[in-house]
Amino acid sequence: MSKLIWKPGTMIYPLPAVMVSCGASEEEFNIITVSWTGTICTNPPMCYISLRPERHSYGIIKRNGEYVINLTTRDLAYAADWSGVKSGRDYNKFAEMGLTPVMASLVRAPLINESPVNIECRVTDIKELGSHHMFISEVITINAEKSLFDEKSGIFRLNEANPLCYSHGKYFETGKFIGKFGFSVEKKKTKGRKK
Ligand SMILES: Cc1cc2nc3c(=O)[nH]c(=O)nc-3n(C[C@H](O)[C@H](O)[C@H](O)COP(=O)(O)O)c2cc1C
């Protein structure tokens, strides 16, 4: 490979494009699409979202200290994009996108019923980094779509929901299966070997 040296910028892709829902009451309910998000600790389970202070959702989440990360799928791509270009100052995004707000079980925020995984979060710290402020958060509980659990094994088949990802300005659904975690060190099975 032969490289061009570029100015520093945001170049870690692909990323999820999650829909973050917030608001303690119906009048306050809102959705913001976020790609600056991720897991930052396994135990205790912690994650972050980074928001520009000028977002309508910023004030709501700062005030309430709680929100829900809703994972997106191919079916939610249109609503995710729309919620990422329109503001809750001007629109009721749940109504406009035909999405159903359901009050979360442990935090004061609605979850998006059409999303297969809703992660209820509580803010523990806000880092004012620059253009974006990072909301470091504790994962309080997870709501996972029943139909995605394999009946026999109980394994959660998230990839069957066609998770959406965002890469350098474009959306993609999750692609071809390449291997499972640890496949690079797995011993190869010899065909026809007697036990
Ligand atoms: C794919 C995508 C990812 C985005 N990621 C972020 C993000 O990480 N942080 C942020 O502040 N805004 C992000 N935005 C922009 C907001 O979603 C957008 O400004 C939205 O209209 C804000 O809504 P609100 O004013 O109702 O809060 C993203 C938009 C899109 C389409």
Tab-separated table of C-alpha atoms and ligand atoms in Angstrom:
chain	number	residue	atom	x	y	z
A	1	MET	CA	0.000	0.000	0.000
A	2	SER	CA	1.121	3.568	-0.673
A	3	LYS	CA	-0.243	6.260	1.663
A	4	LEU	CA	-1.184	9.946	1.458
A	5	ILE	CA	-0.636	11.892	4.678
A	6	TRP	CA	-3.905	13.599	5.588
A	7	LYS	CA	-4.939	16.216	8.120
A	8	PRO	CA	-6.235	14.757	11.393
A	9	GLY	CA	-9.948	14.020	11.386
A	10	THR	CA	-12.652	11.495	12.138
A	11	MET	CA	-11.775	8.334	10.234
A	12	ILE	CA	-12.744	5.376	12.397
A	13	TYR	CA	-15.352	3.534	10.327
A	14	PRO	CA	-17.648	1.657	10.087
A	15	LEU	CA	-19.654	2.720	13.093
A	16	PRO	CA	-23.200	2.093	14.237
A	17	ALA	CA	-25.845	4.749	13.591
A	18	VAL	CA	-27.981	4.406	16.698
A	19	MET	CA	-31.172	6.255	17.504
A	20	VAL	CA	-30.964	7.780	20.952
A	21	SER	CA	-34.340	8.454	22.530
A	22	CYS	CA	-34.806	10.851	25.404
A	23	GLY	CA	-37.358	12.854	27.372
A	24	ALA	CA	-39.025	12.383	30.733
A	25	SER	CA	-42.534	13.232	29.503
A	26	GLU	CA	-44.410	12.879	26.217
A	27	GLU	CA	-43.993	16.592	25.416
A	28	GLU	CA	-40.232	16.204	25.789
A	29	PHE	CA	-39.791	12.892	23.903
A	30	ASN	CA	-37.198	13.133	21.147
A	31	ILE	CA	-34.887	11.030	18.976
A	32	ILE	CA	-31.370	11.911	17.821
A	33	THR	CA	-29.233	9.774	15.514
A	34	VAL	CA	-25.726	9.278	16.821
A	35	SER	CA	-22.629	7.642	15.409
A	36	TRP	CA	-20.151	8.876	17.987
A	37	THR	CA	-21.077	6.074	20.356
A	38	GLY	CA	-19.588	2.885	21.680
A	39	THR	CA	-18.830	0.543	24.535
A	40	ILE	CA	-16.155	1.725	26.944
A	41	CYS	CA	-16.226	-0.886	29.715
A	42	THR	CA	-17.500	-4.457	30.048
A	43	ASN	CA	-17.799	-4.659	33.815
A	44	PRO	CA	-19.513	-2.465	34.884
A	45	PRO	CA	-21.156	-2.186	31.480
A	46	MET	CA	-20.562	1.370	30.259
A	47	CYS	CA	-20.956	3.244	27.022
A	48	TYR	CA	-20.834	6.783	25.669
A	49	ILE	CA	-22.545	9.114	23.256
A	50	SER	CA	-20.939	12.371	22.094
A	51	LEU	CA	-23.281	15.253	21.317
A	52	ARG	CA	-22.909	18.805	20.074
A	53	PRO	CA	-24.351	21.180	22.720
A	54	GLU	CA	-26.515	22.836	20.051
A	55	ARG	CA	-28.571	19.645	19.529
A	56	HIS	CA	-32.096	19.824	20.956
A	57	SER	CA	-31.476	16.429	22.580
A	58	TYR	CA	-28.377	17.705	24.393
A	59	GLY	CA	-30.369	19.786	26.894
A	60	ILE	CA	-32.921	17.018	27.440
A	61	ILE	CA	-30.283	14.378	28.189
A	62	LYS	CA	-28.227	16.729	30.360
A	63	ARG	CA	-31.315	17.694	32.355
A	64	ASN	CA	-32.623	14.163	32.885
A	65	GLY	CA	-29.296	12.306	33.029
A	66	GLU	CA	-30.908	9.336	31.297
A	67	TYR	CA	-31.545	8.136	27.756
A	68	VAL	CA	-31.964	4.999	25.635
A	69	ILE	CA	-29.683	3.768	22.833
A	70	ASN	CA	-31.846	1.994	20.222
A	71	LEU	CA	-29.928	-0.187	17.780
A	72	THR	CA	-30.928	0.316	14.172
A	73	THR	CA	-31.592	-2.079	11.330
A	74	ARG	CA	-32.063	-1.887	7.577
A	75	ASP	CA	-35.791	-1.329	8.225
A	76	LEU	CA	-35.001	1.662	10.435
A	77	ALA	CA	-32.499	3.261	8.029
A	78	TYR	CA	-34.898	5.918	6.714
A	79	ALA	CA	-36.050	6.922	10.195
A	80	ALA	CA	-32.455	6.958	11.460
A	81	ASP	CA	-31.335	9.265	8.684
A	82	TRP	CA	-34.373	11.539	9.028
A	83	SER	CA	-33.934	11.789	12.800
A	84	GLY	CA	-30.334	12.767	12.105
A	85	VAL	CA	-31.161	15.697	9.845
A	86	LYS	CA	-34.300	17.125	11.478
A	87	SER	CA	-34.547	18.644	14.931
A	88	GLY	CA	-36.965	17.895	17.721
A	89	ARG	CA	-37.319	21.671	18.034
A	90	ASP	CA	-39.394	21.533	14.832
A	91	TYR	CA	-40.834	18.004	14.690
A	92	ASN	CA	-42.236	15.215	16.817
A	93	LYS	CA	-39.916	12.563	15.365
A	94	PHE	CA	-41.833	9.610	16.842
A	95	ALA	CA	-45.033	10.767	15.133
A	96	GLU	CA	-43.363	11.765	11.849
A	97	MET	CA	-41.579	8.435	11.510
A	98	GLY	CA	-44.466	6.300	12.797
A	99	LEU	CA	-42.361	4.994	15.674
A	100	THR	CA	-43.805	3.860	18.980
A	101	PRO	CA	-42.474	5.314	22.227
A	102	VAL	CA	-42.674	2.888	25.153
A	103	MET	CA	-41.526	4.072	28.565
A	104	ALA	CA	-38.262	2.366	29.492
A	105	SER	CA	-38.303	0.052	32.482
A	106	LEU	CA	-35.627	1.704	34.634
A	107	VAL	CA	-34.772	5.104	33.169
A	108	ARG	CA	-36.879	8.190	32.489
A	109	ALA	CA	-36.887	8.079	28.703
A	110	PRO	CA	-38.909	6.321	26.002
A	111	LEU	CA	-37.533	3.395	24.062
A	112	ILE	CA	-38.290	2.902	20.369
A	113	ASN	CA	-40.438	-0.215	20.175
A	114	GLU	CA	-39.492	-0.929	16.526
A	115	SER	CA	-35.794	-1.278	17.431
A	116	PRO	CA	-34.655	-4.833	18.312
A	117	VAL	CA	-32.372	-3.744	21.160
A	118	ASN	CA	-32.921	-0.847	23.548
A	119	ILE	CA	-30.111	-0.034	25.949
A	120	GLU	CA	-31.203	2.003	28.958
A	121	CYS	CA	-28.422	4.359	30.054
A	122	ARG	CA	-27.665	6.693	32.972
A	123	VAL	CA	-25.099	9.472	32.601
A	124	THR	CA	-22.236	9.345	35.117
A	125	ASP	CA	-19.962	12.039	33.693
A	126	ILE	CA	-19.885	14.629	30.902
A	127	LYS	CA	-16.533	15.415	29.279
A	128	GLU	CA	-16.540	18.697	27.387
A	129	LEU	CA	-14.105	17.692	24.664
A	130	GLY	CA	-14.612	20.433	22.062
A	131	SER	CA	-17.268	20.386	19.344
A	132	HIS	CA	-18.819	17.395	21.132
A	133	HIS	CA	-19.443	16.633	24.779
A	134	MET	CA	-19.054	13.008	25.727
A	135	PHE	CA	-21.770	11.545	27.946
A	136	ILE	CA	-20.119	8.691	29.778
A	137	SER	CA	-22.889	6.397	30.907
A	138	GLU	CA	-23.741	3.276	32.826
A	139	VAL	CA	-25.858	0.621	31.104
A	140	ILE	CA	-28.810	0.109	33.438
A	141	THR	CA	-30.663	-2.625	31.531
A	142	ILE	CA	-31.204	-4.017	28.054
A	143	ASN	CA	-34.477	-4.806	26.253
A	144	ALA	CA	-34.010	-7.427	23.523
A	145	GLU	CA	-36.574	-8.523	20.924
A	146	LYS	CA	-37.989	-11.961	21.848
A	147	SER	CA	-38.285	-13.252	18.283
A	148	LEU	CA	-34.515	-12.929	17.817
A	149	PHE	CA	-33.774	-15.563	20.465
A	150	ASP	CA	-33.127	-19.019	19.038
A	151	GLU	CA	-35.847	-21.267	20.451
A	152	LYS	CA	-33.571	-24.241	21.156
A	153	SER	CA	-30.237	-22.719	22.157
A	154	GLY	CA	-31.529	-19.416	23.562
A	155	ILE	CA	-28.757	-17.635	21.643
A	156	PHE	CA	-29.576	-14.045	20.676
A	157	ARG	CA	-29.393	-13.760	16.883
A	158	LEU	CA	-28.833	-10.019	16.550
A	159	ASN	CA	-27.330	-10.290	13.069
A	160	GLU	CA	-30.625	-11.639	11.731
A	161	ALA	CA	-32.095	-8.175	12.344
A	162	ASN	CA	-29.766	-6.712	9.653
A	163	PRO	CA	-27.937	-4.163	11.846
A	164	LEU	CA	-27.267	-0.843	10.165
A	165	CYS	CA	-23.832	0.685	10.003
A	166	TYR	CA	-22.492	4.038	8.916
A	167	SER	CA	-19.235	4.344	7.026
A	168	HIS	CA	-17.729	7.579	5.756
A	169	GLY	CA	-21.058	9.254	4.974
A	170	LYS	CA	-22.928	6.170	3.768
A	171	TYR	CA	-25.211	3.575	5.325
A	172	PHE	CA	-24.792	-0.157	4.882
A	173	GLU	CA	-26.512	-3.201	6.254
A	174	THR	CA	-24.226	-5.769	7.839
A	175	GLY	CA	-22.496	-7.794	5.150
A	176	LYS	CA	-21.234	-11.288	4.524
A	177	PHE	CA	-20.313	-13.561	7.423
A	178	ILE	CA	-16.547	-14.081	7.553
A	179	GLY	CA	-15.882	-15.983	10.758
A	180	LYS	CA	-16.773	-16.080	14.418
A	181	PHE	CA	-14.787	-14.609	17.318
A	182	GLY	CA	-11.490	-16.527	17.613
A	183	PHE	CA	-11.708	-18.213	14.212
A	184	SER	CA	-8.093	-17.270	13.482
A	185	VAL	CA	-6.789	-19.571	16.205
A	186	GLU	CA	-9.359	-22.353	15.909
A	187	LYS	CA	-8.039	-25.833	15.076
A	188	LYS	CA	-9.182	-26.939	11.625
A	189	LYS	CA	-11.418	-30.023	11.607
A	190	THR	CA	-9.966	-32.848	9.505
A	191	LYS	CA	-12.609	-34.261	7.183
A	192	GLY	CA	-13.453	-37.944	7.586
A	193	ARG	CA	-11.217	-38.424	10.652
A	194	LYS	CA	-12.368	-41.372	12.799
A	195	LYS	CA	-13.193	-40.624	16.417
B	1	LIG	C1	-25.609	9.035	10.684
B	1	LIG	C2	-25.641	10.231	11.592
B	1	LIG	C3	-24.833	10.273	12.708
B	1	LIG	C4	-24.841	11.370	13.567
B	1	LIG	N1	-24.046	11.361	14.677
B	1	LIG	C5	-24.101	12.406	15.557
B	1	LIG	C6	-23.315	12.374	16.740
B	1	LIG	O1	-22.592	11.412	17.023
B	1	LIG	N2	-23.398	13.425	17.581
B	1	LIG	C7	-24.198	14.526	17.316
B	1	LIG	O2	-24.227	15.480	18.109
B	1	LIG	N3	-24.951	14.575	16.187
B	1	LIG	C8	-24.931	13.546	15.315
B	1	LIG	N4	-25.701	13.560	14.178
B	1	LIG	C9	-26.523	14.740	13.889
B	1	LIG	C10	-27.838	14.784	14.684
B	1	LIG	O3	-28.484	13.545	14.663
B	1	LIG	C11	-28.752	15.862	14.068
B	1	LIG	O4	-28.146	17.119	14.186
B	1	LIG	C12	-30.157	15.883	14.627
B	1	LIG	O5	-30.966	16.634	13.757
B	1	LIG	C13	-30.228	16.464	16.019
B	1	LIG	O6	-31.539	16.317	16.488
B	1	LIG	P1	-32.124	17.159	17.710
B	1	LIG	O7	-31.869	18.629	17.418
B	1	LIG	O8	-33.595	16.813	17.695
B	1	LIG	O9	-31.434	16.709	18.951
B	1	LIG	C14	-25.696	12.476	13.298
B	1	LIG	C15	-26.530	12.434	12.161
B	1	LIG	C16	-26.507	11.329	11.321
B	1	LIG	C17	-27.424	11.313	10.123
